[in-house]
Amino acid sequence: DAVNALGGAMIDVQLPLYDSRYNSADGRGTLKLYVWPGFHRFDGGDGLAYARSRHASSDFERSARQTRVITAIRNLLDIGSILEPGGIDKYLSLIRRNVRTDIPLDLLAELAEIAQGVDLDERVSLQLSPFTTSCQQASVSGSGLCQTNGRYALVANTNKMRNAVRNVFD
């Protein structure tokens, strides 16, 4: 709904995505989903499929796709369109239909005040995905996964993660 309300989202697809078992929106089966690398203007349904596909890639790749979609939506938001006549009502209606939270209403004003102090030109995004397997020191990209009892086991490389977080704040 958000992507459609904003007129579609331009997304730079980094890796090809082929999912031969993507669940159809109407729940009546599966579809073959293929998205080739390059820039695509996705409507809401296509953007959702790109972000949610889980059969042809890892959770880390899916997380990166979700981040791309969210970033594209964020880049589309324009305070001018929100302030146009009917804009606030349109977006509030969209939020009411699609967002659920357990944040108490009395904290929203405080959160809005904190948000005003955020410099969007200085934002940093860090995706923590370096890890090793439990049976050997190797990355997934190096095909170092090992199988135990029919399951794959991944263990976080906490030293690399701590260094990455430390470097963000340095």
PDB file of C-alpha atoms in Angstrom:
ATOM      1  CA  ASP A   1       0.000   0.000   0.000  1.00  0.00           C
ATOM      2  CA  ALA A   2       2.805   2.433   0.870  1.00  0.00           C
ATOM      3  CA  VAL A   3       4.675   1.826  -2.378  1.00  0.00           C
ATOM      4  CA  ASN A   4       1.495   2.200  -4.431  1.00  0.00           C
ATOM      5  CA  ALA A   5       0.514   5.381  -2.556  1.00  0.00           C
ATOM      6  CA  LEU A   6       3.921   6.838  -3.401  1.00  0.00           C
ATOM      7  CA  GLY A   7       3.677   5.904  -7.081  1.00  0.00           C
ATOM      8  CA  GLY A   8       6.075   2.949  -7.073  1.00  0.00           C
ATOM      9  CA  ALA A   9       9.633   2.476  -5.842  1.00  0.00           C
ATOM     10  CA  MET A  10      12.824   2.512  -7.908  1.00  0.00           C
ATOM     11  CA  ILE A  11      15.120  -0.256  -6.689  1.00  0.00           C
ATOM     12  CA  ASP A  12      18.619  -1.158  -7.835  1.00  0.00           C
ATOM     13  CA  VAL A  13      18.541  -4.967  -7.896  1.00  0.00           C
ATOM     14  CA  GLN A  14      22.070  -6.152  -7.190  1.00  0.00           C
ATOM     15  CA  LEU A  15      21.720  -9.907  -7.725  1.00  0.00           C
ATOM     16  CA  PRO A  16      19.345 -11.883  -9.917  1.00  0.00           C
ATOM     17  CA  LEU A  17      16.482 -13.451  -7.993  1.00  0.00           C
ATOM     18  CA  TYR A  18      14.766 -16.626  -9.153  1.00  0.00           C
ATOM     19  CA  ASP A  19      12.216 -18.250  -6.870  1.00  0.00           C
ATOM     20  CA  SER A  20      10.377 -21.173  -8.450  1.00  0.00           C
ATOM     21  CA  ARG A  21       8.045 -21.508  -5.434  1.00  0.00           C
ATOM     22  CA  TYR A  22       6.917 -17.988  -4.523  1.00  0.00           C
ATOM     23  CA  ASN A  23       3.498 -18.140  -2.823  1.00  0.00           C
ATOM     24  CA  SER A  24       0.791 -16.422  -4.852  1.00  0.00           C
ATOM     25  CA  ALA A  25      -0.958 -13.418  -3.290  1.00  0.00           C
ATOM     26  CA  ASP A  26      -4.335 -15.168  -3.389  1.00  0.00           C
ATOM     27  CA  GLY A  27      -3.018 -18.245  -1.540  1.00  0.00           C
ATOM     28  CA  ARG A  28      -3.910 -20.657  -4.352  1.00  0.00           C
ATOM     29  CA  GLY A  29      -0.441 -21.951  -5.161  1.00  0.00           C
ATOM     30  CA  THR A  30       3.001 -20.851  -6.203  1.00  0.00           C
ATOM     31  CA  LEU A  31       4.442 -18.653  -8.918  1.00  0.00           C
ATOM     32  CA  LYS A  32       7.823 -18.471 -10.597  1.00  0.00           C
ATOM     33  CA  LEU A  33       9.433 -15.171  -9.682  1.00  0.00           C
ATOM     34  CA  TYR A  34      12.424 -13.845 -11.616  1.00  0.00           C
ATOM     35  CA  VAL A  35      13.980 -10.415 -11.157  1.00  0.00           C
ATOM     36  CA  TRP A  36      17.084  -9.591 -13.164  1.00  0.00           C
ATOM     37  CA  PRO A  37      19.802  -7.189 -11.969  1.00  0.00           C
ATOM     38  CA  GLY A  38      19.441  -3.503 -12.735  1.00  0.00           C
ATOM     39  CA  PHE A  39      17.026  -0.704 -11.914  1.00  0.00           C
ATOM     40  CA  HIS A  40      13.342  -1.614 -11.601  1.00  0.00           C
ATOM     41  CA  ARG A  41      10.287   0.461 -10.759  1.00  0.00           C
ATOM     42  CA  PHE A  42       8.246  -1.849  -8.545  1.00  0.00           C
ATOM     43  CA  ASP A  43       4.614  -1.390  -7.648  1.00  0.00           C
ATOM     44  CA  GLY A  44       3.587  -2.532  -4.168  1.00  0.00           C
ATOM     45  CA  GLY A  45       2.960  -6.173  -5.062  1.00  0.00           C
ATOM     46  CA  ASP A  46       6.197  -6.588  -7.007  1.00  0.00           C
ATOM     47  CA  GLY A  47       8.208  -4.815  -4.307  1.00  0.00           C
ATOM     48  CA  LEU A  48       6.688  -7.065  -1.669  1.00  0.00           C
ATOM     49  CA  ALA A  49       7.498 -10.192  -3.695  1.00  0.00           C
ATOM     50  CA  TYR A  50      11.093  -9.012  -4.213  1.00  0.00           C
ATOM     51  CA  ALA A  51      11.484  -8.323  -0.481  1.00  0.00           C
ATOM     52  CA  ARG A  52       9.761 -11.482   0.800  1.00  0.00           C
ATOM     53  CA  SER A  53      11.048 -14.212  -1.526  1.00  0.00           C
ATOM     54  CA  ARG A  54      12.772 -16.829   0.606  1.00  0.00           C
ATOM     55  CA  HIS A  55      13.257 -20.008  -1.412  1.00  0.00           C
ATOM     56  CA  ALA A  56      16.150 -19.091  -3.688  1.00  0.00           C
ATOM     57  CA  SER A  57      18.527 -17.231  -1.414  1.00  0.00           C
ATOM     58  CA  SER A  58      19.702 -16.878   2.158  1.00  0.00           C
ATOM     59  CA  ASP A  59      18.059 -14.921   4.956  1.00  0.00           C
ATOM     60  CA  PHE A  60      20.970 -12.488   4.686  1.00  0.00           C
ATOM     61  CA  GLU A  61      20.238 -11.790   1.003  1.00  0.00           C
ATOM     62  CA  ARG A  62      16.526 -11.427   1.813  1.00  0.00           C
ATOM     63  CA  SER A  63      17.389  -8.953   4.567  1.00  0.00           C
ATOM     64  CA  ALA A  64      19.472  -6.933   2.092  1.00  0.00           C
ATOM     65  CA  ARG A  65      16.542  -6.888  -0.377  1.00  0.00           C
ATOM     66  CA  GLN A  66      14.164  -5.752   2.377  1.00  0.00           C
ATOM     67  CA  THR A  67      16.583  -2.962   3.272  1.00  0.00           C
ATOM     68  CA  ARG A  68      16.655  -1.846  -0.386  1.00  0.00           C
ATOM     69  CA  VAL A  69      12.855  -1.681  -0.514  1.00  0.00           C
ATOM     70  CA  ILE A  70      12.584   0.233   2.772  1.00  0.00           C
ATOM     71  CA  THR A  71      15.311   2.641   1.649  1.00  0.00           C
ATOM     72  CA  ALA A  72      13.512   3.222  -1.660  1.00  0.00           C
ATOM     73  CA  ILE A  73      10.278   4.004   0.210  1.00  0.00           C
ATOM     74  CA  ARG A  74      12.107   6.344   2.582  1.00  0.00           C
ATOM     75  CA  ASN A  75      13.680   8.157  -0.386  1.00  0.00           C
ATOM     76  CA  LEU A  76      10.222   8.664  -1.913  1.00  0.00           C
ATOM     77  CA  LEU A  77       8.779  10.354   1.144  1.00  0.00           C
ATOM     78  CA  ASP A  78       8.452  14.060   0.559  1.00  0.00           C
ATOM     79  CA  ILE A  79       7.288  16.422   3.268  1.00  0.00           C
ATOM     80  CA  GLY A  80       5.648  18.593   0.584  1.00  0.00           C
ATOM     81  CA  SER A  81       3.322  15.803  -0.530  1.00  0.00           C
ATOM     82  CA  ILE A  82       2.399  15.082   3.067  1.00  0.00           C
ATOM     83  CA  LEU A  83       1.489  18.743   3.638  1.00  0.00           C
ATOM     84  CA  GLU A  84      -0.640  19.025   0.477  1.00  0.00           C
ATOM     85  CA  PRO A  85      -4.412  19.216   1.056  1.00  0.00           C
ATOM     86  CA  GLY A  86      -5.552  15.735   2.065  1.00  0.00           C
ATOM     87  CA  GLY A  87      -1.961  14.459   2.287  1.00  0.00           C
ATOM     88  CA  ILE A  88      -1.918  13.966   6.040  1.00  0.00           C
ATOM     89  CA  ASP A  89      -5.261  12.150   5.962  1.00  0.00           C
ATOM     90  CA  LYS A  90      -4.065   9.922   3.111  1.00  0.00           C
ATOM     91  CA  TYR A  91      -0.884   8.882   4.901  1.00  0.00           C
ATOM     92  CA  LEU A  92      -2.516   8.520   8.323  1.00  0.00           C
ATOM     93  CA  SER A  93      -5.137   6.251   6.765  1.00  0.00           C
ATOM     94  CA  LEU A  94      -2.371   4.217   5.138  1.00  0.00           C
ATOM     95  CA  ILE A  95      -0.528   3.922   8.452  1.00  0.00           C
ATOM     96  CA  ARG A  96      -3.673   2.926  10.355  1.00  0.00           C
ATOM     97  CA  ARG A  97      -4.378   0.118   7.852  1.00  0.00           C
ATOM     98  CA  ASN A  98      -0.838  -1.245   7.740  1.00  0.00           C
ATOM     99  CA  VAL A  99       1.070  -0.518  10.943  1.00  0.00           C
ATOM    100  CA  ARG A 100       0.579  -2.261  14.261  1.00  0.00           C
ATOM    101  CA  THR A 101       2.612  -1.307  17.316  1.00  0.00           C
ATOM    102  CA  ASP A 102       2.627  -1.790  21.033  1.00  0.00           C
ATOM    103  CA  ILE A 103       4.318   1.581  21.612  1.00  0.00           C
ATOM    104  CA  PRO A 104       2.146   3.458  24.101  1.00  0.00           C
ATOM    105  CA  LEU A 105       0.446   6.513  22.578  1.00  0.00           C
ATOM    106  CA  ASP A 106       1.828   8.761  25.311  1.00  0.00           C
ATOM    107  CA  LEU A 107       5.386   8.069  24.002  1.00  0.00           C
ATOM    108  CA  LEU A 108       4.656   9.155  20.416  1.00  0.00           C
ATOM    109  CA  ALA A 109       5.199  12.862  21.116  1.00  0.00           C
ATOM    110  CA  GLU A 110       8.566  12.094  22.729  1.00  0.00           C
ATOM    111  CA  LEU A 111       9.563   9.878  19.782  1.00  0.00           C
ATOM    112  CA  ALA A 112       8.568  12.639  17.339  1.00  0.00           C
ATOM    113  CA  GLU A 113      10.752  15.094  19.268  1.00  0.00           C
ATOM    114  CA  ILE A 114      13.708  12.695  19.131  1.00  0.00           C
ATOM    115  CA  ALA A 115      13.125  12.173  15.392  1.00  0.00           C
ATOM    116  CA  GLN A 116      13.375  15.916  14.769  1.00  0.00           C
ATOM    117  CA  GLY A 117      16.942  15.811  16.083  1.00  0.00           C
ATOM    118  CA  VAL A 118      18.037  13.121  13.616  1.00  0.00           C
ATOM    119  CA  ASP A 119      20.243  14.401  10.794  1.00  0.00           C
ATOM    120  CA  LEU A 120      19.170  12.281   7.815  1.00  0.00           C
ATOM    121  CA  ASP A 121      22.338  13.231   5.928  1.00  0.00           C
ATOM    122  CA  GLU A 122      24.420  11.606   8.681  1.00  0.00           C
ATOM    123  CA  ARG A 123      22.498   8.346   8.976  1.00  0.00           C
ATOM    124  CA  VAL A 124      24.398   5.080   8.982  1.00  0.00           C
ATOM    125  CA  SER A 125      23.140   1.654   8.053  1.00  0.00           C
ATOM    126  CA  LEU A 126      24.964  -1.463   9.141  1.00  0.00           C
ATOM    127  CA  GLN A 127      23.849  -4.946   8.213  1.00  0.00           C
ATOM    128  CA  LEU A 128      25.465  -7.508  10.475  1.00  0.00           C
ATOM    129  CA  SER A 129      25.978 -10.615   8.411  1.00  0.00           C
ATOM    130  CA  PRO A 130      29.561 -11.862   8.874  1.00  0.00           C
ATOM    131  CA  PHE A 131      29.382 -15.300  10.455  1.00  0.00           C
ATOM    132  CA  THR A 132      31.015 -18.691  10.478  1.00  0.00           C
ATOM    133  CA  THR A 133      29.632 -22.191  10.672  1.00  0.00           C
ATOM    134  CA  SER A 134      29.735 -24.248  13.816  1.00  0.00           C
ATOM    135  CA  CYS A 135      31.949 -26.951  12.321  1.00  0.00           C
ATOM    136  CA  GLN A 136      34.681 -24.895  10.678  1.00  0.00           C
ATOM    137  CA  GLN A 137      35.852 -21.316  10.288  1.00  0.00           C
ATOM    138  CA  ALA A 138      34.506 -20.394   6.859  1.00  0.00           C
ATOM    139  CA  SER A 139      32.070 -17.964   5.356  1.00  0.00           C
ATOM    140  CA  VAL A 140      28.892 -19.007   3.594  1.00  0.00           C
ATOM    141  CA  SER A 141      30.103 -17.320   0.407  1.00  0.00           C
ATOM    142  CA  GLY A 142      33.059 -19.719   0.551  1.00  0.00           C
ATOM    143  CA  SER A 143      30.655 -22.671   0.740  1.00  0.00           C
ATOM    144  CA  GLY A 144      31.798 -23.496   4.251  1.00  0.00           C
ATOM    145  CA  LEU A 145      28.412 -24.695   5.473  1.00  0.00           C
ATOM    146  CA  CYS A 146      28.359 -28.050   7.172  1.00  0.00           C
ATOM    147  CA  GLN A 147      25.378 -30.232   7.783  1.00  0.00           C
ATOM    148  CA  THR A 148      24.610 -31.911  11.096  1.00  0.00           C
ATOM    149  CA  ASN A 149      21.524 -34.118  11.454  1.00  0.00           C
ATOM    150  CA  GLY A 150      20.071 -32.658   8.257  1.00  0.00           C
ATOM    151  CA  ARG A 151      20.330 -29.076   9.561  1.00  0.00           C
ATOM    152  CA  TYR A 152      22.750 -26.263   8.899  1.00  0.00           C
ATOM    153  CA  ALA A 153      24.240 -24.506  11.893  1.00  0.00           C
ATOM    154  CA  LEU A 154      25.474 -20.913  11.723  1.00  0.00           C
ATOM    155  CA  VAL A 155      27.296 -19.215  14.554  1.00  0.00           C
ATOM    156  CA  ALA A 156      27.816 -15.461  14.684  1.00  0.00           C
ATOM    157  CA  ASN A 157      31.369 -14.185  14.401  1.00  0.00           C
ATOM    158  CA  THR A 158      30.936 -11.857  17.368  1.00  0.00           C
ATOM    159  CA  ASN A 159      34.456 -10.383  17.139  1.00  0.00           C
ATOM    160  CA  LYS A 160      33.842  -9.156  13.578  1.00  0.00           C
ATOM    161  CA  MET A 161      30.397  -7.896  14.552  1.00  0.00           C
ATOM    162  CA  ARG A 162      31.706  -5.996  17.587  1.00  0.00           C
ATOM    163  CA  ASN A 163      34.426  -4.397  15.434  1.00  0.00           C
ATOM    164  CA  ALA A 164      31.884  -3.374  12.792  1.00  0.00           C
ATOM    165  CA  VAL A 165      29.621  -1.745  15.383  1.00  0.00           C
ATOM    166  CA  ARG A 166      32.588  -0.065  17.092  1.00  0.00           C
ATOM    167  CA  ASN A 167      33.766   1.340  13.730  1.00  0.00           C
ATOM    168  CA  VAL A 168      30.320   2.778  13.002  1.00  0.00           C
ATOM    169  CA  PHE A 169      30.413   4.809  16.201  1.00  0.00           C
ATOM    170  CA  ASP A 170      34.064   5.800  15.824  1.00  0.00           C
TER     171      ASP A 170
END
